[in-house]
Tab-separated table of C-alpha atoms and ligand atoms in Angstrom:
chain	number	residue	atom	x	y	z
P	1	MET	CA	0.038	-0.024	0.031
P	2	PHE	CA	1.671	3.204	-1.184
P	3	LEU	CA	1.604	6.500	0.713
P	4	SER	CA	3.218	9.456	-0.972
P	5	VAL	CA	5.764	11.519	0.888
P	6	PHE	CA	3.266	14.341	0.453
P	7	ASP	CA	0.539	12.292	2.123
P	8	LEU	CA	2.720	12.297	5.214
P	9	PHE	CA	4.099	15.827	5.018
P	10	LYS	CA	1.106	18.208	4.513
P	11	ILE	CA	1.417	21.762	4.846
P	12	GLY	CA	-1.492	23.352	6.768
P	13	ILE	CA	-2.349	25.099	10.079
P	14	GLY	CA	-2.289	24.128	13.837
P	15	PRO	CA	-3.129	23.035	16.276
P	16	SER	CA	-4.077	19.553	15.253
P	17	SER	CA	-3.944	17.455	12.025
P	18	SER	CA	-6.718	15.081	13.092
P	19	HIS	CA	-8.761	17.665	15.018
P	20	THR	CA	-8.126	20.785	12.897
P	21	MET	CA	-6.867	19.994	9.339
P	22	GLY	CA	-9.042	16.739	9.060
P	23	PRO	CA	-12.394	18.477	9.999
P	24	MET	CA	-11.505	21.509	7.783
P	25	THR	CA	-11.026	19.130	4.867
P	26	ALA	CA	-14.107	17.190	5.750
P	27	ALA	CA	-16.292	20.326	5.758
P	28	ALA	CA	-14.809	21.522	2.559
P	29	ARG	CA	-15.473	17.963	1.100
P	30	PHE	CA	-19.129	18.065	2.341
P	31	LEU	CA	-19.550	21.439	0.598
P	32	GLU	CA	-18.294	20.043	-2.603
P	33	GLU	CA	-20.741	17.058	-2.419
P	34	LEU	CA	-23.597	19.342	-1.577
P	35	GLU	CA	-23.052	21.383	-4.566
P	36	GLY	CA	-22.598	18.335	-6.855
P	37	ASN	CA	-25.089	16.117	-8.520
P	38	ASP	CA	-24.135	12.868	-6.894
P	39	TRP	CA	-27.066	12.745	-4.395
P	40	PRO	CA	-30.758	12.545	-4.983
P	41	ARG	CA	-32.685	15.642	-4.196
P	42	PRO	CA	-36.348	16.292	-4.625
P	43	ALA	CA	-37.258	18.467	-7.690
P	44	GLY	CA	-37.500	22.291	-6.879
P	45	VAL	CA	-36.277	21.722	-3.252
P	46	LYS	CA	-33.350	23.818	-2.315
P	47	VAL	CA	-30.819	23.462	0.634
P	48	GLU	CA	-31.303	26.250	2.967
P	49	ARG	CA	-29.390	25.426	6.120
P	50	VAL	CA	-26.383	23.262	6.885
P	51	GLY	CA	-25.145	21.664	10.173
P	52	ALA	CA	-22.504	19.619	11.690
P	53	SER	CA	-21.899	17.321	14.709
P	54	LEU	CA	-18.652	16.170	16.164
P	55	HIS	CA	-18.295	12.789	17.965
P	56	GLY	CA	-15.901	10.801	20.143
P	57	SER	CA	-12.484	12.456	20.645
P	58	LEU	CA	-13.635	15.419	18.344
P	59	ALA	CA	-16.316	16.158	20.853
P	60	TYR	CA	-14.175	15.710	23.853
P	61	THR	CA	-11.198	17.791	22.895
P	62	GLY	CA	-12.598	19.645	19.839
P	63	ILE	CA	-12.774	22.970	21.503
P	64	GLY	CA	-9.262	22.807	22.758
P	65	HIS	CA	-7.930	21.656	19.311
P	66	GLY	CA	-9.885	24.285	17.532
P	67	THR	CA	-12.215	21.673	15.769
P	68	ASP	CA	-15.199	24.076	15.866
P	69	ARG	CA	-13.209	26.819	14.227
P	70	ALA	CA	-11.837	24.421	11.645
P	71	VAL	CA	-15.314	23.221	10.620
P	72	ILE	CA	-16.483	26.841	10.296
P	73	LEU	CA	-13.433	27.672	8.153
P	74	GLY	CA	-14.031	24.600	5.979
P	75	LEU	CA	-17.689	25.460	5.514
P	76	ALA	CA	-16.613	28.974	4.655
P	77	GLY	CA	-14.679	27.554	1.685
P	78	GLU	CA	-11.134	27.264	3.348
P	79	ILE	CA	-8.731	24.329	3.084
P	80	PRO	CA	-5.613	23.728	5.278
P	81	GLN	CA	-3.159	24.161	2.433
P	82	THR	CA	-4.148	27.696	1.718
P	83	VAL	CA	-5.958	29.147	4.673
P	84	ASP	CA	-4.271	32.259	5.925
P	85	PRO	CA	-3.744	31.749	9.656
P	86	ASP	CA	-3.819	35.529	10.199
P	87	LYS	CA	-7.228	35.737	8.633
P	88	ALA	CA	-8.745	32.744	10.301
P	89	GLU	CA	-10.172	34.614	13.274
P	90	SER	CA	-11.929	37.176	11.105
P	91	ILE	CA	-13.578	34.577	8.884
P	92	VAL	CA	-14.864	32.628	11.845
P	93	ALA	CA	-16.187	35.967	13.433
P	94	ALA	CA	-18.009	36.862	10.132
P	95	VAL	CA	-19.740	33.532	9.949
P	96	THR	CA	-20.704	33.774	13.731
P	97	ALA	CA	-22.114	37.314	13.340
P	98	GLU	CA	-23.917	36.634	9.981
P	99	LYS	CA	-25.228	33.135	10.956
P	100	ARG	CA	-24.308	32.208	7.424
P	101	ILE	CA	-21.734	30.653	5.372
P	102	SER	CA	-20.864	32.141	1.873
P	103	PRO	CA	-17.965	30.235	0.425
P	104	PRO	CA	-16.503	32.004	-2.619
P	105	GLY	CA	-17.977	30.703	-5.829
P	106	ARG	CA	-20.616	28.660	-3.997
P	107	SER	CA	-24.134	28.907	-2.703
P	108	SER	CA	-24.718	30.653	0.567
P	109	TYR	CA	-26.562	28.714	3.346
P	110	ARG	CA	-27.759	29.472	6.843
P	111	PHE	CA	-25.380	28.214	9.512
P	112	ASP	CA	-25.426	29.545	13.123
P	113	PRO	CA	-22.391	27.939	14.852
P	114	ALA	CA	-24.185	28.298	18.235
P	115	THR	CA	-26.921	25.853	17.210
P	116	ASP	CA	-25.802	24.192	13.964
P	117	LEU	CA	-22.512	22.923	15.286
P	118	VAL	CA	-23.021	20.279	17.964
P	119	LEU	CA	-20.487	18.685	20.103
P	120	ASP	CA	-21.998	15.214	20.738
P	121	ARG	CA	-20.194	13.419	23.558
P	122	LYS	CA	-22.889	10.893	24.012
P	123	THR	CA	-22.966	9.183	20.652
P	124	PRO	CA	-19.670	8.150	19.197
P	125	LEU	CA	-19.741	7.044	15.650
P	126	THR	CA	-18.861	3.458	15.122
P	127	GLY	CA	-16.114	3.766	12.464
P	128	HIS	CA	-13.367	5.662	14.254
P	129	ALA	CA	-12.748	7.759	17.348
P	130	ASN	CA	-12.640	11.053	15.287
P	131	GLY	CA	-16.043	10.945	13.652
P	132	MET	CA	-18.181	13.871	12.359
P	133	ALA	CA	-21.391	14.318	10.470
P	134	PHE	CA	-22.755	17.036	8.148
P	135	TYR	CA	-26.342	17.802	7.419
P	136	ALA	CA	-28.176	19.759	4.810
P	137	TYR	CA	-31.824	20.886	5.399
P	138	ASP	CA	-34.510	22.500	3.153
P	139	ALA	CA	-36.633	25.569	4.107
P	140	ALA	CA	-39.020	23.371	6.098
P	141	ASP	CA	-36.061	21.894	7.976
P	142	ARG	CA	-36.322	18.511	6.414
P	143	LEU	CA	-33.066	16.609	6.290
P	144	LEU	CA	-32.043	16.337	2.503
P	145	LEU	CA	-28.389	15.047	2.894
P	146	LYS	CA	-26.296	13.420	5.695
P	147	ARG	CA	-22.616	12.469	5.334
P	148	ILE	CA	-20.327	10.885	7.853
P	149	TYR	CA	-16.501	11.448	7.685
P	150	TYR	CA	-13.823	10.249	9.782
P	151	SER	CA	-10.427	12.080	10.521
P	152	ILE	CA	-7.958	9.131	10.733
P	153	GLY	CA	-4.913	10.984	11.643
P	154	GLY	CA	-2.237	13.143	9.989
P	155	GLY	CA	-5.069	15.187	8.207
P	156	PHE	CA	-6.328	12.260	6.320
P	157	VAL	CA	-10.175	12.180	5.970
P	158	VAL	CA	-12.367	9.333	4.754
P	159	SER	CA	-16.110	8.976	4.264
P	160	ASP	CA	-18.031	6.124	5.932
P	161	GLU	CA	-18.025	4.038	2.872
P	162	GLU	CA	-14.335	4.582	2.214
P	163	LEU	CA	-13.541	3.502	5.776
P	164	GLN	CA	-15.545	0.351	5.388
P	165	ARG	CA	-13.767	-0.474	2.143
P	166	MET	CA	-10.354	0.097	3.780
P	167	LYS	CA	-11.246	-2.011	6.764
P	168	ALA	CA	-12.386	-4.844	4.432
P	169	LYS	CA	-8.846	-4.590	2.859
P	170	GLY	CA	-7.460	-4.919	6.320
P	171	THR	CA	-5.810	-1.379	6.377
P	172	VAL	CA	-6.897	1.998	7.108
P	173	THR	CA	-4.913	4.069	4.552
P	174	THR	CA	-5.234	5.790	1.135
P	175	GLU	CA	-5.823	3.770	-1.944
P	176	GLY	CA	-3.020	1.575	-3.311
P	177	LYS	CA	-0.932	2.592	-6.137
P	178	ASN	CA	1.267	0.505	-8.358
P	179	VAL	CA	4.943	1.288	-7.617
P	180	PRO	CA	8.236	-0.474	-8.281
P	181	TYR	CA	8.987	-1.076	-4.741
P	182	PRO	CA	5.676	-1.750	-3.010
P	183	PHE	CA	7.026	-2.672	0.429
P	184	LYS	CA	4.242	-3.140	3.033
P	185	ASN	CA	6.611	-3.507	6.084
P	186	ALA	CA	10.195	-3.207	7.100
P	187	VAL	CA	11.157	-6.841	6.157
P	188	GLU	CA	9.979	-6.321	2.543
P	189	MET	CA	11.706	-2.860	2.529
P	190	LEU	CA	15.020	-4.414	3.549
P	191	LYS	CA	14.665	-7.313	1.073
P	192	MET	CA	13.843	-4.919	-1.764
P	193	ALA	CA	16.837	-2.694	-0.809
P	194	GLU	CA	19.145	-5.609	-0.798
P	195	LYS	CA	18.006	-7.010	-4.089
P	196	SER	CA	17.942	-3.653	-5.880
P	197	GLY	CA	21.103	-2.339	-4.268
P	198	LEU	CA	19.181	0.971	-3.691
P	199	SER	CA	19.047	2.975	-0.342
P	200	ILE	CA	15.651	3.426	1.123
P	201	ALA	CA	15.495	6.989	0.013
P	202	GLU	CA	16.340	5.910	-3.570
P	203	MET	CA	13.556	3.190	-3.573
P	204	LYS	CA	11.161	5.851	-2.193
P	205	ARG	CA	12.169	8.340	-4.880
P	206	VAL	CA	11.550	5.736	-7.727
P	207	ASN	CA	8.136	5.124	-6.184
P	208	GLU	CA	7.272	8.855	-6.064
P	209	GLU	CA	8.518	9.267	-9.653
P	210	THR	CA	5.695	7.116	-10.987
P	211	LEU	CA	3.417	9.737	-9.804
P	212	MET	CA	5.352	12.946	-10.630
P	213	SER	CA	8.434	14.182	-12.482
P	214	ARG	CA	11.762	14.389	-10.673
P	215	GLU	CA	11.446	18.079	-10.806
P	216	GLU	CA	8.059	18.101	-9.198
P	217	LEU	CA	9.293	15.777	-6.498
P	218	ASP	CA	12.361	17.753	-5.680
P	219	THR	CA	10.351	21.042	-5.793
P	220	GLY	CA	7.809	19.543	-3.418
P	221	LEU	CA	10.339	18.133	-0.966
P	222	ASP	CA	12.121	21.653	-0.939
P	223	THR	CA	8.747	23.330	-0.366
P	224	VAL	CA	7.971	21.067	2.613
P	225	TRP	CA	11.338	21.838	4.164
P	226	ASP	CA	10.951	25.574	3.473
P	227	ALA	CA	7.634	25.404	5.336
P	228	MET	CA	9.334	23.381	8.168
P	229	ARG	CA	12.226	25.747	8.438
P	230	GLY	CA	9.988	28.886	8.236
P	231	CYS	CA	7.970	27.450	11.055
P	232	ILE	CA	11.063	26.974	13.251
P	233	GLU	CA	12.281	30.544	12.437
P	234	ARG	CA	8.759	32.151	13.227
P	235	GLY	CA	8.606	30.105	16.428
P	236	LEU	CA	12.015	31.508	17.474
P	237	THR	CA	10.784	35.009	17.162
P	238	GLN	CA	7.512	34.854	19.045
P	239	GLU	CA	6.783	35.629	22.585
P	240	GLY	CA	3.760	35.605	24.958
P	241	ILE	CA	0.903	33.412	26.086
P	242	MET	CA	-0.405	30.667	23.744
P	243	PRO	CA	-4.265	30.745	23.154
P	244	GLY	CA	-6.785	28.450	24.812
P	245	GLY	CA	-6.911	29.514	28.407
P	246	LEU	CA	-4.166	27.482	29.944
P	247	LYS	CA	-1.842	30.518	29.929
P	248	VAL	CA	1.070	28.472	28.765
P	249	ARG	CA	3.924	30.805	28.029
P	250	ARG	CA	6.032	30.444	24.817
P	251	ARG	CA	9.584	29.465	25.750
P	252	ALA	CA	11.565	28.812	22.498
P	253	ARG	CA	12.569	32.335	21.918
P	254	GLN	CA	13.826	32.899	25.486
P	255	LEU	CA	15.740	29.555	25.457
P	256	HIS	CA	17.289	30.449	22.004
P	257	ASP	CA	18.337	33.897	23.305
P	258	LYS	CA	20.015	32.259	26.281
P	259	LEU	CA	21.796	29.721	24.076
P	260	GLN	CA	23.053	32.355	21.799
P	261	GLU	CA	24.417	34.318	24.851
P	262	GLN	CA	26.263	31.370	26.131
P	263	TRP	CA	27.890	30.782	22.658
P	264	GLN	CA	28.847	34.443	22.447
P	265	GLN	CA	30.535	34.162	25.831
P	266	ASN	CA	32.296	30.941	24.786
P	267	ARG	CA	30.639	29.148	27.859
P	268	PRO	CA	31.068	25.370	27.572
P	269	ASN	CA	27.825	23.531	27.126
P	270	PRO	CA	27.965	19.773	27.167
P	271	LEU	CA	24.346	19.604	26.269
P	272	LEU	CA	24.586	21.868	23.349
P	273	ALA	CA	22.997	19.518	20.664
P	274	ASN	CA	20.094	18.624	23.016
P	275	ASP	CA	19.419	22.262	23.712
P	276	TRP	CA	19.297	23.120	20.014
P	277	LEU	CA	17.084	20.046	19.350
P	278	SER	CA	14.579	21.025	21.986
P	279	ILE	CA	14.520	24.705	21.048
P	280	TYR	CA	13.858	23.881	17.445
P	281	ALA	CA	11.073	21.359	18.378
P	282	MET	CA	9.435	23.725	20.775
P	283	ALA	CA	9.439	26.516	18.259
P	284	VAL	CA	7.389	24.437	15.830
P	285	ASN	CA	4.962	23.164	18.487
P	286	GLU	CA	4.376	26.585	19.858
P	287	GLU	CA	3.658	27.792	16.442
P	288	ASN	CA	1.232	24.845	15.995
P	289	ALA	CA	-0.342	25.510	19.391
P	290	ALA	CA	-0.986	29.180	18.232
P	291	GLY	CA	-2.695	28.012	15.081
P	292	GLY	CA	0.146	28.924	12.747
P	293	ARG	CA	1.380	27.364	9.530
P	294	VAL	CA	2.929	23.948	10.268
P	295	VAL	CA	3.680	20.712	8.313
P	296	THR	CA	2.290	17.306	9.565
P	297	ALA	CA	5.258	15.207	10.334
P	298	PRO	CA	3.306	12.839	10.438
P	299	THR	CA	0.718	14.850	12.431
P	300	ASN	CA	0.473	18.420	13.811
P	301	GLY	CA	0.758	17.411	17.449
P	302	ALA	CA	4.080	15.641	16.523
P	303	ALA	CA	5.108	18.430	14.034
P	304	GLY	CA	8.226	19.603	15.916
P	305	THR	CA	10.181	16.368	16.301
P	306	LEU	CA	11.320	15.741	12.582
P	307	PRO	CA	12.028	19.323	11.567
P	308	ALA	CA	14.129	19.783	14.739
P	309	VAL	CA	16.202	16.712	13.837
P	310	LEU	CA	16.626	17.872	10.333
P	311	ARG	CA	17.536	21.361	11.453
P	312	TYR	CA	19.997	19.704	13.928
P	313	TRP	CA	21.541	17.814	10.910
P	314	LEU	CA	22.144	21.131	9.071
P	315	HIS	CA	23.442	22.953	12.155
P	316	PHE	CA	25.883	20.303	13.440
P	317	HIS	CA	27.011	18.487	10.295
P	318	PRO	CA	28.996	20.496	7.739
P	319	GLU	CA	28.440	17.808	5.099
P	320	ALA	CA	24.626	18.412	5.079
P	321	ASP	CA	23.351	19.699	1.661
P	322	GLN	CA	20.053	20.064	-0.207
P	323	ALA	CA	20.248	16.501	-1.635
P	324	SER	CA	20.609	15.209	2.009
P	325	ILE	CA	17.461	17.080	3.054
P	326	ARG	CA	15.464	15.404	0.327
P	327	ASP	CA	17.009	11.930	1.288
P	328	PHE	CA	16.074	12.550	4.926
P	329	LEU	CA	12.472	13.417	4.026
P	330	LEU	CA	12.174	10.431	1.669
P	331	THR	CA	13.589	7.989	4.228
P	332	ALA	CA	11.374	9.299	6.928
P	333	ALA	CA	8.332	9.039	4.734
P	334	ALA	CA	9.064	5.373	3.941
P	335	VAL	CA	9.141	4.522	7.619
P	336	GLY	CA	6.028	6.642	8.371
P	337	GLY	CA	4.121	4.945	5.569
P	338	ILE	CA	4.949	1.552	6.961
P	339	ILE	CA	3.751	2.705	10.534
P	340	LYS	CA	0.649	4.175	9.134
P	341	SER	CA	-0.254	1.136	6.897
P	342	ASN	CA	0.355	-1.444	9.715
P	343	ALA	CA	-0.640	0.417	12.921
P	344	SER	CA	-1.597	4.121	13.190
P	345	ILE	CA	-0.216	7.717	13.550
P	346	SER	CA	-3.362	8.954	15.320
P	347	GLY	CA	-3.302	9.758	19.089
P	348	ALA	CA	-6.991	9.079	19.164
P	349	GLU	CA	-6.458	5.600	17.982
P	350	VAL	CA	-3.239	4.440	19.756
P	351	GLY	CA	-2.148	7.330	22.014
P	352	CYS	CA	0.907	9.447	21.671
P	353	GLN	CA	3.115	6.544	20.894
P	354	GLY	CA	1.471	6.743	17.323
P	355	GLU	CA	2.168	10.585	17.116
P	356	VAL	CA	5.520	11.468	18.728
P	357	GLY	CA	6.659	7.813	18.702
P	358	SER	CA	6.138	7.653	14.967
P	359	ALA	CA	7.648	11.054	14.445
P	360	SER	CA	10.687	10.091	16.351
P	361	ALA	CA	11.082	6.898	14.439
P	362	MET	CA	10.773	8.749	11.178
P	363	ALA	CA	13.371	11.344	12.135
P	364	ALA	CA	15.857	8.607	13.448
P	365	ALA	CA	15.451	6.829	10.069
P	366	GLY	CA	16.087	10.088	8.175
P	367	LEU	CA	19.047	11.089	10.231
P	368	CYS	CA	20.619	7.728	10.206
P	369	ALA	CA	20.277	7.487	6.292
P	370	VAL	CA	21.901	10.961	5.740
P	371	MET	CA	24.697	10.040	8.197
P	372	GLY	CA	25.515	7.152	5.810
P	373	GLY	CA	23.538	4.393	7.496
P	374	THR	CA	22.805	1.160	5.597
P	375	PRO	CA	19.176	0.221	5.141
P	376	GLU	CA	19.583	-2.229	8.111
P	377	GLN	CA	20.938	0.567	10.236
P	378	VAL	CA	18.217	2.841	9.271
P	379	GLU	CA	15.608	0.225	10.095
P	380	ASN	CA	17.438	-0.272	13.465
P	381	ALA	CA	17.286	3.536	14.182
P	382	ALA	CA	13.666	3.713	13.523
P	383	GLU	CA	13.064	0.649	15.713
P	384	ILE	CA	15.031	1.997	18.668
P	385	ALA	CA	13.134	5.319	18.534
P	386	LEU	CA	9.721	3.672	18.309
P	387	GLU	CA	10.478	0.962	20.913
P	388	HIS	CA	11.176	3.605	23.542
P	389	HIS	CA	7.955	5.389	22.881
P	390	LEU	CA	5.688	2.284	23.295
P	391	GLY	CA	2.810	2.735	25.648
P	392	MET	CA	2.926	6.423	25.596
P	393	THR	CA	-0.567	7.933	26.250
P	394	CYS	CA	-2.127	11.086	24.821
P	395	ASP	CA	-3.578	13.079	27.731
P	396	PRO	CA	-3.374	16.716	26.642
P	397	ILE	CA	-4.428	19.070	29.388
P	398	ALA	CA	-7.589	20.936	28.597
P	399	GLY	CA	-7.661	19.270	25.299
P	400	LEU	CA	-4.896	21.805	24.099
P	401	VAL	CA	-2.041	20.599	22.063
P	402	GLN	CA	0.359	22.245	24.648
P	403	VAL	CA	1.044	20.211	27.662
P	404	PRO	CA	2.613	17.586	27.317
P	405	CYS	CA	2.713	18.098	23.471
P	406	ILE	CA	5.352	20.829	23.110
P	407	GLU	CA	8.041	19.377	25.365
P	408	ARG	CA	7.214	15.818	24.257
P	409	ASN	CA	8.278	16.861	20.751
P	410	ALA	CA	11.585	18.050	22.191
P	411	LEU	CA	12.176	14.763	23.817
P	412	GLY	CA	11.145	12.838	20.717
P	413	ALA	CA	13.769	14.717	18.754
P	414	VAL	CA	16.487	13.980	21.397
P	415	LYS	CA	15.554	10.269	21.308
P	416	ALA	CA	15.555	10.299	17.521
P	417	VAL	CA	19.349	11.533	17.422
P	418	THR	CA	20.193	9.150	20.084
P	419	ALA	CA	18.561	6.330	18.223
P	420	ALA	CA	20.286	7.126	15.000
P	421	SER	CA	23.741	7.413	16.722
P	422	LEU	CA	23.333	4.011	18.453
P	423	ALA	CA	22.210	2.366	15.110
P	424	ILE	CA	25.037	3.851	13.018
P	425	LYS	CA	27.543	2.476	15.448
P	426	GLY	CA	26.218	-0.972	15.142
P	427	ASP	CA	26.160	-3.427	12.122
P	428	GLY	CA	22.364	-3.184	11.595
P	429	LYS	CA	21.680	-6.511	13.385
P	430	HIS	CA	19.399	-6.158	16.399
P	431	PHE	CA	17.134	-7.898	18.713
P	432	VAL	CA	13.645	-6.232	17.979
P	433	PRO	CA	12.590	-5.809	14.441
P	434	LEU	CA	11.004	-2.604	13.441
P	435	ASP	CA	7.834	-4.617	12.309
P	436	ALA	CA	7.504	-6.128	15.726
P	437	ALA	CA	7.708	-2.748	17.508
P	438	ILE	CA	4.967	-1.456	15.130
P	439	GLU	CA	2.817	-4.456	15.750
P	440	THR	CA	3.447	-4.046	19.471
P	441	MET	CA	2.253	-0.259	19.155
P	442	ARG	CA	-0.839	-1.359	17.336
P	443	GLN	CA	-1.790	-3.999	20.001
P	444	THR	CA	-0.911	-1.564	22.930
P	445	GLY	CA	-3.024	1.058	21.249
P	446	LEU	CA	-6.134	-1.428	21.112
P	447	ASP	CA	-5.646	-2.299	24.698
P	448	MET	CA	-5.243	1.260	25.829
P	449	SER	CA	-8.157	2.852	27.664
P	450	GLU	CA	-10.204	5.493	25.772
P	451	LYS	CA	-9.178	7.774	28.654
P	452	TYR	CA	-5.662	7.927	27.268
P	453	LYS	CA	-6.490	8.349	23.630
P	454	GLU	CA	-6.940	12.090	23.043
P	455	THR	CA	-10.052	12.431	25.145
P	456	SER	CA	-8.418	14.306	28.083
P	457	LEU	CA	-10.413	12.110	30.353
P	458	GLY	CA	-7.232	10.688	32.109
P	459	GLY	CA	-3.575	11.052	32.845
P	460	LEU	CA	-2.098	14.620	33.085
P	461	ALA	CA	-5.466	16.009	31.866
P	462	VAL	CA	-7.073	15.010	35.188
P	463	ASN	CA	-4.142	15.229	37.464
P	464	VAL	CA	-2.868	18.707	36.794
P	465	VAL	CA	-5.131	21.478	38.126
P	466	GLU	CA	-5.735	24.103	35.588
P	467	CYS	CA	-5.212	27.625	36.897
D	501	SF4	S1	-0.058	14.075	23.917
D	501	SF4	FE1	0.808	13.441	21.971
D	501	SF4	S2	-0.815	12.346	20.741
D	501	SF4	FE2	-1.799	13.750	22.413
D	501	SF4	S3	-2.210	15.663	21.339
D	501	SF4	FE3	-0.277	15.825	22.414
D	501	SF4	S4	1.273	15.301	20.823
D	501	SF4	FE4	-0.721	14.626	20.099
């Protein structure tokens, strides 16, 4: 089952890929269906009003994750890739004031967020923890159209029917494509690498080039890295309190200034690399928490880990160049695709092991590859990083992607570098295969109480008093 590098690294806005980008995409998709001719409507009857209901984890932590805002933006005609984070508030305010959506180039419908957007915590939808439904009514308030969508992690959205088809195929992922190296797991990836003599990045590149030209691929990869780097740079210049009511202060800029000061004064710092990794990761996740422009890697909540490791590579390794950035991203995407196809990258499905754990594994693989690791060493690096995130729960305080998420990305980055460093010093042989770690993550996620899967009903979310 093939997932493109651009399925995993999607440019959008924060704070959550599953709870912000996914619902925005679903709302935009509903609008498109509504305006199309693929559903039966009685002759002469017009849609007057639309509505939406959020279920499961989207209902529990939707407000903290900005899901309500994302649905309004989607119904107003915005999509994650192009929405301007600086204009989002005014668009939401206009819809709220006018009680109407007027997406450009489309019909206008009544929609009062206060009554037409419902957080339904009592009736979870059966397909997935992140379910939502959209409705269209006529002037007499008769239901004309209802569509159910699921946000399955990393910004991916599927309809009810698509989800059933995926489950029937035994995997919850996008449609399969014919590619020259169709590895479904790490064992197959290593066998194909051995047989072809290609690196993981080279195999991934060949696969991607069946969908697009080399130039398009390289431009796309450079655009992804530009967006990641831009997010780090913006995060390092911002100060103040992040939105949502927790009153969590941004720290990346202040830490960055301290580190610069130490460097200017030639003060020794044995933790220099760790400090930079943490600052880079926190800069991204603070931007994400503030609703800024970020790249899923593989999700928004885990968006800081991989860019921090890649930025570390450029900072500390003089041999780093543009080609190595592309190889890093391709290798990381190969590992991320295997994890998503065989387990999950969604905190609502398997806890934070699937988000920051996957991000750390992807970053470790990417770093090991550009440091010259063999495919076996790369697989080992990913395995070490994932293994030591197993069992990690998702318990964001107040449903906001701030605590523990921001620091957690920093720690995910530190673990990724350690994992790559350990792996590259070995010969690739190791005790726990990556596939076993992925399967363990899947099973652990299945056994995990719902309290620890992005519902904010357990863990830190109930043990830390909000003030
Ligand atoms: S705890 Fe982890 S999985 Fe949960 S919202 Fe935060 S980063 Fe995402």
